[in-house]
Structure formats: C-alpha cells, structure tokens
mmCIF file of C-alpha atoms in Angstrom:
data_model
loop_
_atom_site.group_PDB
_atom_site.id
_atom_site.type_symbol
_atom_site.label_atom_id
_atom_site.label_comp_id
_atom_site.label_asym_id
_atom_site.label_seq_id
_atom_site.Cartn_x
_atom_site.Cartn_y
_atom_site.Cartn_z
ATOM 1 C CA UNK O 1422 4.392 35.004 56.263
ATOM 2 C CA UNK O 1423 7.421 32.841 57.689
ATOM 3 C CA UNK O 1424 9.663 31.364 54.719
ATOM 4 C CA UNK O 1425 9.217 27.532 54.201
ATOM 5 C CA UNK O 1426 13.053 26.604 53.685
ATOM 6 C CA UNK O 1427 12.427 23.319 51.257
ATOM 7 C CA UNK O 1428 15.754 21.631 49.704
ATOM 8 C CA UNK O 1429 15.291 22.793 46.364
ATOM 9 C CA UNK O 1430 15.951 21.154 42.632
ATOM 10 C CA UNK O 1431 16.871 23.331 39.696
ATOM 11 C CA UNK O 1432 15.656 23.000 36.042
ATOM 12 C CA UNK O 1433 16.645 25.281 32.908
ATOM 13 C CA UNK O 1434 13.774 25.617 30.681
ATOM 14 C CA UNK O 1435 15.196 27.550 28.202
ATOM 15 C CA UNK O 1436 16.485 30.803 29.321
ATOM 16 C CA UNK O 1437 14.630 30.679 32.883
ATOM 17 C CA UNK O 1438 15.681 28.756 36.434
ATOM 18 C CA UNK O 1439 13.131 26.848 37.490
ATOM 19 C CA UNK O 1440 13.129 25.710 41.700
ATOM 20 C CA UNK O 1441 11.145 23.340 42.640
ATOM 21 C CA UNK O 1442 10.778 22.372 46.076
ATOM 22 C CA UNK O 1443 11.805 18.363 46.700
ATOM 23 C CA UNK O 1444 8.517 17.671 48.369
ATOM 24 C CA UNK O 1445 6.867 18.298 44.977
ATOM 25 C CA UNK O 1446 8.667 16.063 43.247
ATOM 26 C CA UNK O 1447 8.288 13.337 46.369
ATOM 27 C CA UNK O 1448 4.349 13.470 45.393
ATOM 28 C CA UNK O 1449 5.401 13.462 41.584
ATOM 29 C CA UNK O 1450 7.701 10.182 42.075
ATOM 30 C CA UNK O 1451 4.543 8.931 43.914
ATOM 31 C CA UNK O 1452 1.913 8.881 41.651
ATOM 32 C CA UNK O 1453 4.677 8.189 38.790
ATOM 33 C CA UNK O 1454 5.438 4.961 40.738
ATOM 34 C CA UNK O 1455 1.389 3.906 41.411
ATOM 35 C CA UNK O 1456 0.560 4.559 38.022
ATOM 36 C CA UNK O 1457 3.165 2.280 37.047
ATOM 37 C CA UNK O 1458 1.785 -0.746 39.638
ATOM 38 C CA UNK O 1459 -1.396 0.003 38.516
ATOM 39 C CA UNK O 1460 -0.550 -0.841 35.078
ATOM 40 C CA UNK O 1461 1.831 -3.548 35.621
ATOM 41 C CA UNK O 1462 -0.922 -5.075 37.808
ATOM 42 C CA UNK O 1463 -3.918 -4.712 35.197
ATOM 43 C CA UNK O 1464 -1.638 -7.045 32.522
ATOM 44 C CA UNK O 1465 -0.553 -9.707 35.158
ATOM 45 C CA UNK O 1466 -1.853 -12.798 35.819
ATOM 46 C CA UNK O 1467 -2.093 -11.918 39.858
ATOM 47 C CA UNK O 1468 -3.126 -9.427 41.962
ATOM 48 C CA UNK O 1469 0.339 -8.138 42.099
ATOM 49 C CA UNK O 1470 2.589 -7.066 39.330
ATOM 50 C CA UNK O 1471 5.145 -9.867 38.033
ATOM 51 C CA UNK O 1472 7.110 -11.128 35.219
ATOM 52 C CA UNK O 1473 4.972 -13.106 32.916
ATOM 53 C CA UNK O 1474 8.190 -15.604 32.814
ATOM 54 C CA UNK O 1475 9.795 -16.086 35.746
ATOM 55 C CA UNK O 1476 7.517 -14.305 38.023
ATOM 56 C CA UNK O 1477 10.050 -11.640 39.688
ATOM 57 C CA UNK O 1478 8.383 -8.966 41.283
ATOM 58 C CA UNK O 1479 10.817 -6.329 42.340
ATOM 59 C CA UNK O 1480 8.764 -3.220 40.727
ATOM 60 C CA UNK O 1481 12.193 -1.908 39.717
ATOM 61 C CA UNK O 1482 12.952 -4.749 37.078
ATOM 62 C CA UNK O 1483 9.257 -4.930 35.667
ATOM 63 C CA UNK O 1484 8.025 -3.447 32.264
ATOM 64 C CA UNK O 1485 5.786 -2.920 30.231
ATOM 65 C CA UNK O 1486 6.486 -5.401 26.630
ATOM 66 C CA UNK O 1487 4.777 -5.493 23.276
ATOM 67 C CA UNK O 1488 4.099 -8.952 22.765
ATOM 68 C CA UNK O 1489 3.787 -8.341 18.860
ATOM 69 C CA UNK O 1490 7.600 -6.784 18.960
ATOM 70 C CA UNK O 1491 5.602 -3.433 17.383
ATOM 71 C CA UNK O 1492 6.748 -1.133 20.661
ATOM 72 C CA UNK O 1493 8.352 1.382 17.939
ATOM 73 C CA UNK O 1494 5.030 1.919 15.994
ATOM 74 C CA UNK O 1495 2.892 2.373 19.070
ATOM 75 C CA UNK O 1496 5.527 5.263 20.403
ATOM 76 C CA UNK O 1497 5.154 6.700 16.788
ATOM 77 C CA UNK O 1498 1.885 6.285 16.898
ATOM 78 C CA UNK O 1499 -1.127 6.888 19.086
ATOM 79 C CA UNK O 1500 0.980 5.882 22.430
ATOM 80 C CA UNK O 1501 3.119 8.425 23.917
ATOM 81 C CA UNK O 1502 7.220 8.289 24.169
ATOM 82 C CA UNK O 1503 7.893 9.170 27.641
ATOM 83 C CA UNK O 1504 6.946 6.826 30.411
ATOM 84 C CA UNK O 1505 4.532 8.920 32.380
ATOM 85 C CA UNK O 1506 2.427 9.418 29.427
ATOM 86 C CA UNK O 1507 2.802 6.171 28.012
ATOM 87 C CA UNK O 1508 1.367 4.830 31.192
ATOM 88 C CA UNK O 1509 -1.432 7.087 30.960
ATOM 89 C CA UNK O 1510 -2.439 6.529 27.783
ATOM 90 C CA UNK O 1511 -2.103 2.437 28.463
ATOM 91 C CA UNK O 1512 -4.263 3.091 31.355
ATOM 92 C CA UNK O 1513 -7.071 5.236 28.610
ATOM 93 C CA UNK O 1514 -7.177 2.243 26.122
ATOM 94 C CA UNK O 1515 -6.181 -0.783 28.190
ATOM 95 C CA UNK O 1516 -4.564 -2.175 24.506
ATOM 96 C CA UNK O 1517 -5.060 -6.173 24.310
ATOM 97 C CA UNK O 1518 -1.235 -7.056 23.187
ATOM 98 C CA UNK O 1519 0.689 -5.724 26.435
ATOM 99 C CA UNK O 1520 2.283 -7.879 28.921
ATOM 100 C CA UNK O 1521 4.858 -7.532 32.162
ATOM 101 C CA UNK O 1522 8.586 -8.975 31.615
ATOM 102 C CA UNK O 1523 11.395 -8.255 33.850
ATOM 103 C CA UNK O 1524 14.145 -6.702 32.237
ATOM 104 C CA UNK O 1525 15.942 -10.528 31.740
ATOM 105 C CA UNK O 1526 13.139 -11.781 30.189
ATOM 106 C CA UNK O 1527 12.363 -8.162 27.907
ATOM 107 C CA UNK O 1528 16.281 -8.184 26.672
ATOM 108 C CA UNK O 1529 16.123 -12.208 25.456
ATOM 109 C CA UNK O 1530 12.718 -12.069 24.102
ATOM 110 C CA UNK O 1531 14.092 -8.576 21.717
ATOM 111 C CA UNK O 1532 17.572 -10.712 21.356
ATOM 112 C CA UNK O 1533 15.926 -13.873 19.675
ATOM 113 C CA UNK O 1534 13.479 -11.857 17.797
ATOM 114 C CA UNK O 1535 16.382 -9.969 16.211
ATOM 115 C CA UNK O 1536 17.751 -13.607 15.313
ATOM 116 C CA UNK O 1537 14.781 -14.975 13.852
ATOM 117 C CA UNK O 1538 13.619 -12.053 11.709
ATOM 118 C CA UNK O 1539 16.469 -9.695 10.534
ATOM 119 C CA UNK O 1540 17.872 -11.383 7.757
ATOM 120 C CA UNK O 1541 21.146 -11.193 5.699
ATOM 121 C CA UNK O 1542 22.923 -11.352 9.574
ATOM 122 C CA UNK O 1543 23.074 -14.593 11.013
ATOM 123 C CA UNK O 1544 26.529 -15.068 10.484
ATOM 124 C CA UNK O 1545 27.386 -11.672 12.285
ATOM 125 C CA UNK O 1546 25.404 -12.729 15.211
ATOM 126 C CA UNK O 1547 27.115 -16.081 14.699
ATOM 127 C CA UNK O 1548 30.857 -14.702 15.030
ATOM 128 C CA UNK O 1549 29.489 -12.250 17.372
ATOM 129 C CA UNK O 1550 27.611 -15.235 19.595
ATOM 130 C CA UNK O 1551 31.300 -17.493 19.508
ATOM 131 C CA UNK O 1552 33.170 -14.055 20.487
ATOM 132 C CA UNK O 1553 31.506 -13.388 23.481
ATOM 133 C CA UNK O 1554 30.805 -17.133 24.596
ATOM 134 C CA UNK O 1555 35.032 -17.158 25.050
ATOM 135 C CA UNK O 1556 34.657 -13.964 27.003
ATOM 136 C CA UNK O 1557 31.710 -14.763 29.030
ATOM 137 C CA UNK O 1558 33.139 -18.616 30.233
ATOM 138 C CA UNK O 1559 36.298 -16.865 30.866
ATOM 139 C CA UNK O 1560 34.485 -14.091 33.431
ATOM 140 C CA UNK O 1561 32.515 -17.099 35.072
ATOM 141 C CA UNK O 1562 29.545 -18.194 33.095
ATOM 142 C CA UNK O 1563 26.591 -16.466 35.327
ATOM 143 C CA UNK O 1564 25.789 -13.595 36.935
ATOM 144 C CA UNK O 1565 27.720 -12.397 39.452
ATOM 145 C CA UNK O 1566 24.906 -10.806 41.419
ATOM 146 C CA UNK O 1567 22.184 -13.452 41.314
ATOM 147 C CA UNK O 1568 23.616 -16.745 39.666
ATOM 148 C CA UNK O 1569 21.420 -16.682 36.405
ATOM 149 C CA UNK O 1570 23.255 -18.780 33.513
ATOM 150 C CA UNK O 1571 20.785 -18.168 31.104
ATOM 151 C CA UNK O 1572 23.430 -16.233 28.174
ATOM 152 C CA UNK O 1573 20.936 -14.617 26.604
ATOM 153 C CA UNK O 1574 20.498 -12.979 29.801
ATOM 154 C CA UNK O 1575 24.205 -11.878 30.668
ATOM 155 C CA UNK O 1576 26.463 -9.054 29.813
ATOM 156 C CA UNK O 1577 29.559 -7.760 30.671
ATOM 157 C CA UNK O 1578 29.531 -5.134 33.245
ATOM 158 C CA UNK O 1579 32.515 -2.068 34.326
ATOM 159 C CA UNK O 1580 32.760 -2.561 37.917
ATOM 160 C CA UNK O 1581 33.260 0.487 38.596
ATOM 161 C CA UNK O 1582 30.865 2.188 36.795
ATOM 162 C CA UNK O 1583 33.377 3.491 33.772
ATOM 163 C CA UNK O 1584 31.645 1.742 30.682
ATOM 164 C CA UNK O 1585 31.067 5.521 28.806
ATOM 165 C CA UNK O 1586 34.110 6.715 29.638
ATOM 166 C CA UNK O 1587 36.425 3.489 28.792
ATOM 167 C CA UNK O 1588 34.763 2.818 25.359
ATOM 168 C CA UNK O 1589 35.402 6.120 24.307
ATOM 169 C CA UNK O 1590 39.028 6.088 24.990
ATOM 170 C CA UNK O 1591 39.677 2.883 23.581
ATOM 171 C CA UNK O 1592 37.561 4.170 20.841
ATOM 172 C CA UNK O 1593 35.116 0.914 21.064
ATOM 173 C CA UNK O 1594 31.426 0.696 21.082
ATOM 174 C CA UNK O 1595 29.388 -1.856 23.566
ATOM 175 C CA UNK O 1596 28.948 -5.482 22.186
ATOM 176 C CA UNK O 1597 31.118 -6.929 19.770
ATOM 177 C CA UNK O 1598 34.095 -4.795 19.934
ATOM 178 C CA UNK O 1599 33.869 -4.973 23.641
ATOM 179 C CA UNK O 1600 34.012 -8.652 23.546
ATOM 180 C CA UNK O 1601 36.607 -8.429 21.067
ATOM 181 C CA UNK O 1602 38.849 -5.809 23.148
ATOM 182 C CA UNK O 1603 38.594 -7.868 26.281
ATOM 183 C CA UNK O 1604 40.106 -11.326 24.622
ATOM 184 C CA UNK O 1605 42.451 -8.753 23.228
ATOM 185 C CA UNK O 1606 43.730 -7.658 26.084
ATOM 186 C CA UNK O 1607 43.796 -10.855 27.465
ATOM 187 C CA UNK O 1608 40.296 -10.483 29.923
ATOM 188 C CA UNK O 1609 41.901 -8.017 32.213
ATOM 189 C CA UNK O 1610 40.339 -6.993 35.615
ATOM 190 C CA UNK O 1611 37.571 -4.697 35.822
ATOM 191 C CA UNK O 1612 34.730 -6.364 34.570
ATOM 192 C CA UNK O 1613 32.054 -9.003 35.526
ATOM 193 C CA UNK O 1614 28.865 -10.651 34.540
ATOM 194 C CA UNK O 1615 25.653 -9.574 35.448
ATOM 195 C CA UNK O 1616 22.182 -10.029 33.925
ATOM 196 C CA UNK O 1617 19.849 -7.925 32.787
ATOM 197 C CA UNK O 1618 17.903 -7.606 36.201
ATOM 198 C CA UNK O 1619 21.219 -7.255 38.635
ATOM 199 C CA UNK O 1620 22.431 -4.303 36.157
ATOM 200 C CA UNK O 1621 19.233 -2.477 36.489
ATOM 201 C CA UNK O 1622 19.432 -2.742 40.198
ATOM 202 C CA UNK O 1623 23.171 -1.485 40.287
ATOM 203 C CA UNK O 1624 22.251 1.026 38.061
ATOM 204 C CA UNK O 1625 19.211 2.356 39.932
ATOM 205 C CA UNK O 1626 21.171 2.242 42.835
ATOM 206 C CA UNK O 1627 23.890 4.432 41.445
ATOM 207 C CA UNK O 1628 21.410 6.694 40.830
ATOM 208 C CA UNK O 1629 19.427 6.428 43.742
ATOM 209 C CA UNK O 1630 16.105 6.836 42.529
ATOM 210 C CA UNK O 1631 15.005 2.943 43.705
ATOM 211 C CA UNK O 1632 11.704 2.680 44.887
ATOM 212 C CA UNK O 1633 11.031 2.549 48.301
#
C-alpha cells in the first residue's frame, strides 16, 4: 500500500507521541467552528450569529455570555469547561439565560458588574479608573484599530507582541501597575490602544488559527 505523506502534528500524552495527520484536525476545526455558529445562531435575534449590542458579526469576536453573570457555577456545574463540550452540552439543554456578545460588549458588561456588586472596592477601582484615564488620553483616547472610544472597551496593548515577557521583567502584573509603570516612565513607545474586539483579532492572527 503506497504511503500517504500528510504534514503531521505532534501531541505528548503522557509518555507516548501522538501524530496526527493535519487533515484530521482540518475536519476537527470544522465541525468545532459549525458547532459554534450553530449555537451562536440559536441565541440571536437573526438568522445569523451577532452581538446582542452592537450587532458585529465577525464569528471570531462572538461568544457565548451568561446573562445572570453565573458563567463560573454553570462550568462547575452541569456545563462543561472546555469550549467544545460546553457547546455541546448548550446545544443538549438549549439553557434559557444565554446570549451572544462580542468580546467589547462581554469585557464591559463583566467590568460594570464587578463595580456594582463587589463591595469594600470602589475606591480601588476609583484610583485605578483616574490612573489609567491619564494613560489612556495620553495614548489617544480610542482604539487604534477600529476607532471605538467607549473606555470600558479599551486597553493598552504591546505592539509587538511582548506583554508576558515585559511584565515579568519589570516585575509588574497587567492593569493597574501597568498603568502605573507607563506614567512612570513617562508613556514611552511601544504601546497602543485597542479594544477588546481589535485585540482578539491581532491575537488570532498571531496565532493563525482565524476562521476562514
């Protein structure tokens, strides 16, 4: 029998090497990726999948949110953690309190939530809100990538893709004492804003795994 010479991937389970041939994975990525519109689709309000908010509908920026903020008792719970079998089990039940957000929309819905219903914080998030308003007018105000002002949408971004490796030599974590190293250091170069959505895509795209 003549040889079929796939490009093959390699996975350690445990002690043993695992090949599999790409083509498997292509059909994988498939159905992963039509599971996922089919679900997305089911809890929007079109016959296409889009953000409940502002109606985006790049598949790569869509998700699945928890409108009762209780995503961390449903992955403890009867739903599954990973996202394959997460959508699979969404797709079993069809659960009533599920809608689509992009990932703008998803980060300033958990953002606000955190402000209205942790207490004994409000004046960390209050220094920390100040902090990063002075670094965020001084990097432009809005997104670099798409325009969006919307704060509660933005964040600052390593250009070059060096975020892990920078924080750990400055010995700083993301957030706050990035906000505070920047004014620091007197805003050097580097860095940008970008929403929510527009660092998903650059980080998708690093990673080349956007959906075609």
């Amino acid at each position: 029998m003549e040889k079929v010479n796939y490009p093959l991937n390699t996975f350690i389970v445990g002690y043993v090497v695992i090949l599999v041939p790409t083509k498997i994975q292509e059909g994988q990525a498939k159905y992963r990726t039509n599971l996922k519109i089919e679900v997305l689709k089911h809890y929007s309000d079109t016959s296409y999948p889009r953000c409940r908010v502002c109606h985006v509908t790049d598949l790569n920026l869509l998700s699945i949110d928890h409108i009762n903020e209780d995503a961390k008792h449903h992955k403890q719970g009867e739903h599954c953690p990973g996202s394959l079998a997460r959508y699979l089990k969404i797709r079993k039940d069809w659960p009533t309190d599920l809608q689509v957000l992009c990932h703008n929309h998803n980060m300033k819905k958990m953002m606000i939530h955190r402000r209205l219903n942790v207490t004994g914080v409000i004046g960390h998030y209050l220094s920390c809100d100040y902090l990063k308003m002075d670094v965020f007018k001084y990097y432009g105000n809005k997104c670099r990538g798409c325009g969006e002002e919307d704060l509660l949408c933005l964040s600052i971004d390593h250009i070059e893709d060096n975020g892990a490796e920078h924080r750990k030599e400055q010995k700083i974590k993301a957030g706050r004492s990035t906000y505070r190293w920047l004014k620091k250091n007197n805003y050097p170069m580097g860095f940008q804003l970008l929403c929510f959505n527009c660092n998903k895509v650059k980080e998708l795209k690093r990673v080349k795994i956007i959906h075609r």
